[in-house]
Amino acid sequence: MEATWARLREAGRAFRARNQQARLEPLTVLLDELAQTDSALRQRLADRLPDATGFHPSTVRAGLDLALSEWTGEALRALFRTELGDGTSTPAVGFSSTAVLLGGALPMPSVLSLIAPLAVGSTVFARIGRHDPVTAVCIGEALERIDPELAACLALTAISHDQREAWEALLRAECVVATGSDETLSEIAGRIGPGTRFVGYGHRLSVAVIGAGSDPARVADALAIDVALWDQLGCLSPTAVWVMAPDGTVPAALETELVRAFTEITKRVPPGKTPPEAAAKLAQERDGAEFRGASDGRVRLHTGDGWTLVIENSSRPRPAPLHRFLRVHPVPDLRSLRDSLAPLAPWLAAIGLAAQPEEQALLVEGLRTLAPSRIAPLGRMQAPPLGWHHDGQGVLSRLVRFTDIEV
Amino acid sequence: MKSPETELLRWMRLHPDERDEKRFESIALALFAHQFEHCTPYRRFCEGRDRTPETVQGWMEIPAVPTGAFKELRLASFPEERTKHVFRTSGTTTNQRGELHLESLEAYEASLVPSFERGVLPDLAGDVPVRMLLLAPSPEAAPDSSLSHMLGVMQRRRGDTESRFFVEDGELQTRALTDALETAAITAIPILLCGTAFAFVHLLDAMQATGQHVVLPANARIMETGGFKGRARAMDRSALYDWITDRLDVPDERIVNQYGMTELASQFYDTILSRPEEPRRKRIPPWVRVRMVDPESGTEVANGEVGVIRIVDLANTGSMLAIQTADLGAMRGDGFEVLGRAQGAEARGCSIAADEMLSAARS
């Protein structure tokens, strides 16, 4: 580990000697390649991720298509300008070293966690997560081809949990970026030095809201893709949907369309492997819904090949086992909606919204006080812009030190 | 004709260790018919699956109630006004607590006593008093805790005069407990520590903080139960046992895990003390049947393969005898193993399940 840090220090010195534009340039090339569906880099990810992550190849392809199409080089330049300005009155300096602890099987957070510190001139020593051993390696290989000097600023490791000394060495970086559960993040935060910048991205959840006047077929299709992508395991995947229903019942037309849309999306984007523990939880929640439904006709269970829909009888949030399991809650008004979502607010990544313009404005106004990181159109929940405020934070601004020059 | 409960009690008292398939089947079907008739939500659930006393031919066909349903509905086969006792789940993962309503504690206790004796005290004659140091609130302090009730029953039957509960006002009295351990360590009375795994972590934390070790005698034993679900801190069971050995000098082969749940009248104990020469597994009492089923198809998996644990417990006379858990396990010989989630396992995605988050919001 020490030898790697020494090599990174050396590489970082040479890389930081470049001007800002020259530092950014190879990363814009990388992102443009990622955005192209037929690029070698995209093909490699699409080919290698299914076996490594357990997602179905169609899910990987559809997920990458939707998420990366707008993560272009120009988007990175714009993000740089937006978050760091032109660097004259308030120059921003990246940390000389950043340790990145990757987590989860979704590739997009890994892409962003790796390129963002490089974009601000930091070297990156990344620990690859068990569930995605592919993305970081593909990014490293691509950088080697695009700009070997930049590639030398990136090192990867796959140290295991019990390699205590290696972890201590890794966490000696000036900045530590980590993705994981709140428990993992607090453990990491407790192990880093007092002067180290810590940027943690915790596990979050998302929900959807459908306005009263929405077109059932259109919103059902949009919601189905938001749920199906990444098998609902991403923090931007809606775990439940609240339907504005003044009479307190989910409209029959929407229920019918949801069943159709979930059936259809499963054919186009089949689910991946479900681990036994998740399958056990899914079975428990399905059986529970069946049990409640036997005594309450308002609770209805629909299941298909790898998906579950539960029409609920109230707006109260319930356990969400993920893996394409969606609860559909009726909610009579905005106040009840806010009350229902309030317990989830500290963990809300995104609210997917479909409503007629007038109702949409009211809903946005009402929901923004819950401070989700995004309020996004239904069907686009899995396609955040490059600069989305993940956990309410800036992408680049947390990775630099600003200096206010006031003289 | 005798009621199914009377028949069950007679069998349990006469032959507490004897498996009798024919008798099990007949009591199970009679209980199913009784519960079908007297518990409306269960009857509707069964009818939805086309399972009625007329169509169900064997105990394996009895529809199993998901444990989560105990949080939603009163699942009892007697009128509410005849409820004598209610046990509640800890409610660590959602705001709702599961409830087991009992009309009588007779079958409950007829099940718990022999299972406990055989699992935890198999080497001690029935009249040998035991120093029971209990890491739980007393039944008086926690009347709806099935664990406290069970420990209270056993304390009355087997505990010596110094046996006591060490959780007061929700706090483990670590100082009093370690004092009691040191006193017990120099007596000849067999020592038994019982409590939740999480309570043991508290005890060991306190002992570690003060550098304390207690060398318990060779006849000491430990019974721990429960997991770490909903707790801020989790620990692998083998790491917990190592820690216990380190601080209390009780070796792994003297530590018994109990698998139980509020929704069930019967409990399952490791065979490590009763059959030390065999691999550790959970013993199944004669009045209980355990099967591992595929969570997607609901069909039984082969012996040794991983499935979801489904239990038919005849001691659940007034409640639901067939229970579908959300726990994974595997049959091992004539017993079974409960499979926990590997500690340190990273989540595959970055979404948090809503029950974990709701739990955190309410803690």
GROMACS .gro file of C-alpha atoms in nm, chain B residues 30-296:
model
  267
  437ALA     CA    1  -5.794  -3.134   1.432
  438LEU     CA    2  -5.622  -2.810   1.533
  439PHE     CA    3  -5.631  -2.685   1.176
  440ALA     CA    4  -6.004  -2.749   1.158
  441HIS     CA    5  -6.051  -2.569   1.490
  442GLN     CA    6  -5.842  -2.268   1.389
  443PHE     CA    7  -6.006  -2.255   1.046
  444GLU     CA    8  -6.346  -2.240   1.207
  445HIS     CA    9  -6.269  -1.989   1.480
  446CYS     CA   10  -6.023  -1.745   1.324
  447THR     CA   11  -6.194  -1.553   1.046
  448PRO     CA   12  -5.885  -1.392   0.885
  449TYR     CA   13  -5.714  -1.732   0.871
  450ARG     CA   14  -6.023  -1.897   0.726
  451ARG     CA   15  -6.039  -1.636   0.450
  452PHE     CA   16  -5.669  -1.681   0.378
  453CYS     CA   17  -5.713  -2.059   0.354
  454GLU     CA   18  -6.022  -2.029   0.139
  455GLY     CA   19  -5.825  -1.804  -0.095
  456ARG     CA   20  -5.587  -2.094  -0.140
  457ASP     CA   21  -5.867  -2.353  -0.166
  458ARG     CA   22  -5.751  -2.520   0.153
  459THR     CA   23  -6.024  -2.619   0.393
  460PRO     CA   24  -6.056  -2.896   0.652
  461GLU     CA   25  -6.233  -3.093   0.381
  462THR     CA   26  -5.950  -3.059   0.128
  463VAL     CA   27  -5.643  -3.069   0.353
  464GLN     CA   28  -5.531  -3.429   0.387
  465GLY     CA   29  -5.206  -3.396   0.579
  466TRP     CA   30  -5.021  -3.154   0.804
  467MET     CA   31  -4.791  -3.046   0.521
  468GLU     CA   32  -5.090  -2.901   0.335
  469ILE     CA   33  -5.196  -2.671   0.618
  470PRO     CA   34  -5.152  -2.311   0.495
  471ALA     CA   35  -4.876  -2.136   0.687
  472VAL     CA   36  -4.933  -1.786   0.822
  473PRO     CA   37  -4.653  -1.537   0.751
  474THR     CA   38  -4.512  -1.407   1.078
  475GLY     CA   39  -4.572  -1.050   0.958
  476ALA     CA   40  -4.948  -1.113   0.972
  477PHE     CA   41  -4.927  -1.122   1.352
  478LYS     CA   42  -4.851  -0.751   1.334
  479GLU     CA   43  -5.165  -0.682   1.136
  480LEU     CA   44  -5.444  -0.889   1.281
  481ARG     CA   45  -5.548  -1.071   1.594
  482LEU     CA   46  -5.478  -1.430   1.502
  483ALA     CA   47  -5.648  -1.632   1.770
  484SER     CA   48  -5.904  -1.908   1.759
  485PHE     CA   49  -6.098  -1.797   2.066
  486PRO     CA   50  -6.298  -1.482   2.152
  487GLU     CA   51  -6.098  -1.178   2.258
  488GLU     CA   52  -6.262  -1.167   2.602
  489ARG     CA   53  -6.109  -1.505   2.683
  490THR     CA   54  -5.754  -1.381   2.625
  491LYS     CA   55  -5.545  -1.462   2.932
  492HIS     CA   56  -5.207  -1.351   2.809
  493VAL     CA   57  -5.054  -1.156   2.520
  494PHE     CA   58  -4.691  -1.180   2.416
  495ARG     CA   59  -4.557  -0.910   2.186
  496THR     CA   60  -4.259  -0.897   1.953
  497SER     CA   61  -3.987  -0.648   2.032
  498GLY     CA   62  -4.090  -0.425   1.744
  499THR     CA   63  -3.733  -0.349   1.647
  500THR     CA   64  -3.789  -0.332   1.275
  501THR     CA   65  -4.121  -0.158   1.234
  502ASN     CA   66  -4.347   0.038   1.457
  503GLN     CA   67  -4.599  -0.245   1.470
  504ARG     CA   68  -4.550  -0.531   1.711
  505GLY     CA   69  -4.659  -0.884   1.648
  506GLU     CA   70  -4.888  -1.033   1.910
  507LEU     CA   71  -4.950  -1.387   2.027
  508HIS     CA   72  -5.282  -1.412   2.207
  509LEU     CA   73  -5.317  -1.702   2.448
  510GLU     CA   74  -5.628  -1.837   2.612
  511SER     CA   75  -5.418  -2.058   2.835
  512LEU     CA   76  -5.050  -2.095   2.913
  513GLU     CA   77  -5.081  -2.468   2.966
  514ALA     CA   78  -4.964  -2.591   2.625
  515TYR     CA   79  -4.711  -2.308   2.605
  516GLU     CA   80  -4.542  -2.412   2.925
  517ALA     CA   81  -4.582  -2.782   2.859
  518SER     CA   82  -4.371  -2.718   2.551
  519LEU     CA   83  -4.111  -2.481   2.687
  520VAL     CA   84  -4.009  -2.674   2.998
  521PRO     CA   85  -3.896  -3.006   2.846
  522SER     CA   86  -3.731  -2.832   2.552
  523PHE     CA   87  -3.535  -2.603   2.783
  524GLU     CA   88  -3.437  -2.886   3.016
  525ARG     CA   89  -3.320  -3.104   2.733
  526GLY     CA   90  -3.143  -2.828   2.543
  527VAL     CA   91  -2.979  -2.637   2.827
  528LEU     CA   92  -2.970  -2.862   3.132
  529PRO     CA   93  -2.945  -3.215   2.990
  530ASP     CA   94  -2.663  -3.321   3.221
  531LEU     CA   95  -2.834  -3.210   3.542
  532ALA     CA   96  -3.092  -3.409   3.734
  533GLY     CA   97  -3.427  -3.237   3.768
  534ASP     CA   98  -3.381  -3.162   4.138
  535VAL     CA   99  -3.039  -2.996   4.104
  536PRO     CA  100  -3.072  -2.621   4.159
  537VAL     CA  101  -2.904  -2.392   3.909
  538ARG     CA  102  -2.768  -2.040   3.958
  539MET     CA  103  -2.959  -1.865   3.681
  540LEU     CA  104  -2.823  -1.522   3.594
  541LEU     CA  105  -3.071  -1.378   3.350
  542LEU     CA  106  -2.980  -1.096   3.113
  543ALA     CA  107  -3.341  -0.995   3.061
  544PRO     CA  108  -3.614  -0.803   3.242
  545SER     CA  109  -3.823  -1.002   3.486
  546PRO     CA  110  -4.170  -1.122   3.379
  547GLU     CA  111  -4.320  -0.866   3.617
  548ALA     CA  112  -4.125  -0.584   3.449
  549ALA     CA  113  -4.196  -0.709   3.097
  550PRO     CA  114  -4.521  -0.907   3.110
  551ASP     CA  115  -4.556  -0.913   2.732
  552SER     CA  116  -4.208  -1.054   2.671
  553SER     CA  117  -4.217  -1.422   2.585
  554LEU     CA  118  -3.845  -1.451   2.668
  555SER     CA  119  -3.894  -1.307   3.015
  556HIS     CA  120  -4.191  -1.536   3.070
  557MET     CA  121  -3.993  -1.840   2.963
  558LEU     CA  122  -3.698  -1.751   3.182
  559GLY     CA  123  -3.933  -1.680   3.471
  560VAL     CA  124  -4.092  -2.023   3.439
  561MET     CA  125  -3.752  -2.190   3.434
  562GLN     CA  126  -3.620  -1.979   3.720
  563ARG     CA  127  -3.911  -2.089   3.937
  564ARG     CA  128  -3.852  -2.454   3.846
  565ARG     CA  129  -3.474  -2.473   3.847
  566GLY     CA  130  -3.322  -2.152   3.982
  567ASP     CA  131  -3.160  -2.136   4.325
  568THR     CA  132  -3.236  -1.855   4.569
  569GLU     CA  133  -2.963  -1.630   4.427
  570SER     CA  134  -3.094  -1.654   4.071
  571ARG     CA  135  -3.228  -1.325   3.936
  572PHE     CA  136  -3.295  -1.098   3.640
  573PHE     CA  137  -3.039  -0.829   3.562
  574VAL     CA  138  -3.222  -0.591   3.329
  575GLU     CA  139  -3.392  -0.309   3.517
  576ASP     CA  140  -3.563  -0.010   3.358
  577GLY     CA  141  -3.433  -0.125   3.023
  578GLU     CA  142  -3.069  -0.126   3.136
  579LEU     CA  143  -2.846  -0.425   3.191
  580GLN     CA  144  -2.708  -0.398   3.544
  581THR     CA  145  -2.355  -0.490   3.443
  582ARG     CA  146  -2.193  -0.414   3.777
  583ALA     CA  147  -2.440  -0.627   3.972
  584LEU     CA  148  -2.413  -0.899   3.711
  585THR     CA  149  -2.035  -0.917   3.712
  586ASP     CA  150  -2.042  -0.920   4.093
  587ALA     CA  151  -2.290  -1.209   4.079
  588LEU     CA  152  -2.067  -1.388   3.828
  589GLU     CA  153  -1.765  -1.357   4.053
  590THR     CA  154  -1.964  -1.488   4.347
  591ALA     CA  155  -2.107  -1.775   4.144
  592ALA     CA  156  -1.765  -1.867   4.010
  593ILE     CA  157  -1.652  -1.983   4.352
  594THR     CA  158  -1.959  -2.189   4.435
  595ALA     CA  159  -2.027  -2.548   4.339
  596ILE     CA  160  -2.371  -2.470   4.204
  597PRO     CA  161  -2.407  -2.508   3.827
  598ILE     CA  162  -2.421  -2.168   3.661
  599LEU     CA  163  -2.645  -2.070   3.371
  600LEU     CA  164  -2.640  -1.733   3.197
  601CYS     CA  165  -2.935  -1.667   2.969
  602GLY     CA  166  -3.015  -1.367   2.756
  603THR     CA  167  -3.028  -1.211   2.415
  604ALA     CA  168  -2.713  -1.201   2.207
  605PHE     CA  169  -2.730  -0.824   2.223
  606ALA     CA  170  -2.743  -0.829   2.604
  607PHE     CA  171  -2.428  -1.042   2.606
  608VAL     CA  172  -2.258  -0.783   2.387
  609HIS     CA  173  -2.344  -0.520   2.648
  610LEU     CA  174  -2.205  -0.736   2.924
  611LEU     CA  175  -1.885  -0.813   2.736
  612ASP     CA  176  -1.842  -0.448   2.639
  613ALA     CA  177  -1.863  -0.352   3.006
  614MET     CA  178  -1.619  -0.625   3.108
  615GLN     CA  179  -1.378  -0.526   2.835
  616ALA     CA  180  -1.395  -0.161   2.934
  617THR     CA  181  -1.277  -0.250   3.284
  618GLY     CA  182  -1.043  -0.526   3.174
  619GLN     CA  183  -1.246  -0.777   3.371
  620HIS     CA  184  -1.230  -1.155   3.319
  621VAL     CA  185  -1.427  -1.409   3.518
  622VAL     CA  186  -1.323  -1.771   3.506
  623LEU     CA  187  -1.649  -1.963   3.533
  624PRO     CA  188  -1.629  -2.328   3.635
  625ALA     CA  189  -1.654  -2.611   3.386
  626ASN     CA  190  -2.019  -2.677   3.468
  627ALA     CA  191  -2.121  -2.327   3.359
  628ARG     CA  192  -2.325  -2.288   3.046
  629ILE     CA  193  -2.478  -2.009   2.844
  630MET     CA  194  -2.802  -1.982   2.652
  631GLU     CA  195  -2.824  -1.694   2.408
  632THR     CA  196  -3.102  -1.609   2.170
  633GLY     CA  197  -3.207  -1.350   1.915
  634GLY     CA  198  -3.014  -1.167   1.652
  635PHE     CA  199  -2.906  -0.814   1.588
  636LYS     CA  200  -3.182  -0.708   1.351
  637GLY     CA  201  -3.266  -0.345   1.406
  638ARG     CA  202  -2.965  -0.293   1.629
  639ALA     CA  203  -2.702  -0.032   1.560
  640ARG     CA  204  -2.435  -0.294   1.608
  641ALA     CA  205  -2.419  -0.646   1.472
  642MET     CA  206  -2.181  -0.927   1.547
  643ASP     CA  207  -2.111  -1.263   1.394
  644ARG     CA  208  -2.220  -1.547   1.624
  645SER     CA  209  -1.878  -1.715   1.618
  646ALA     CA  210  -1.713  -1.384   1.711
  647LEU     CA  211  -1.958  -1.347   1.999
  648TYR     CA  212  -1.878  -1.697   2.122
  649ASP     CA  213  -1.504  -1.627   2.102
  650TRP     CA  214  -1.558  -1.312   2.303
  651ILE     CA  215  -1.763  -1.500   2.563
  652THR     CA  216  -1.487  -1.758   2.592
  653ASP     CA  217  -1.229  -1.486   2.629
  654ARG     CA  218  -1.411  -1.296   2.906
  655LEU     CA  219  -1.603  -1.571   3.088
  656ASP     CA  220  -1.398  -1.879   3.010
  657VAL     CA  221  -1.704  -2.062   2.883
  658PRO     CA  222  -1.604  -2.261   2.574
  659ASP     CA  223  -1.800  -2.273   2.252
  660GLU     CA  224  -1.930  -2.622   2.333
  661ARG     CA  225  -2.102  -2.491   2.647
  662ILE     CA  226  -2.291  -2.216   2.464
  663VAL     CA  227  -2.640  -2.298   2.340
  664ASN     CA  228  -2.826  -2.089   2.089
  665GLN     CA  229  -3.202  -2.087   2.110
  666TYR     CA  230  -3.411  -2.016   1.801
  667GLY     CA  231  -3.755  -1.896   1.885
  668MET     CA  232  -4.005  -1.627   1.808
  669THR     CA  233  -4.293  -1.467   1.987
  670GLU     CA  234  -4.538  -1.610   1.735
  671LEU     CA  235  -4.442  -1.967   1.834
  672ALA     CA  236  -4.513  -2.151   2.157
  673SER     CA  237  -4.219  -2.387   2.108
  674GLN     CA  238  -3.849  -2.311   2.098
  675PHE     CA  239  -3.553  -2.486   1.937
  676TYR     CA  240  -3.221  -2.539   2.113
  677ASP     CA  241  -2.880  -2.638   1.984
  678THR     CA  242  -2.793  -3.002   2.043
  679ILE     CA  243  -2.442  -2.907   2.157
  680LEU     CA  244  -2.508  -2.997   2.523
  681SER     CA  245  -2.754  -3.281   2.474
  682ARG     CA  246  -2.558  -3.453   2.195
  683PRO     CA  247  -2.207  -3.308   2.215
  684GLU     CA  248  -2.058  -3.573   1.990
  685GLU     CA  249  -2.271  -3.457   1.694
  686PRO     CA  250  -2.251  -3.140   1.486
  687ARG     CA  251  -2.439  -2.846   1.634
  688ARG     CA  252  -2.796  -2.821   1.507
  689LYS     CA  253  -3.140  -2.726   1.633
  690ARG     CA  254  -3.341  -3.003   1.793
  691ILE     CA  255  -3.706  -3.028   1.691
  692PRO     CA  256  -3.950  -3.119   1.971
  693PRO     CA  257  -4.181  -3.413   1.890
  694TRP     CA  258  -4.488  -3.188   1.868
  695VAL     CA  259  -4.327  -2.967   1.607
  696ARG     CA  260  -4.241  -3.020   1.240
  697VAL     CA  261  -3.996  -2.803   1.049
  698ARG     CA  262  -3.957  -2.789   0.674
  699MET     CA  263  -3.740  -2.577   0.445
  700VAL     CA  264  -3.927  -2.444   0.145
  701ASP     CA  265  -3.827  -2.266  -0.170
  702PRO     CA  266  -3.934  -1.902  -0.116
  703GLU     CA  267  -4.059  -1.864  -0.470
   0.00000   0.00000   0.00000
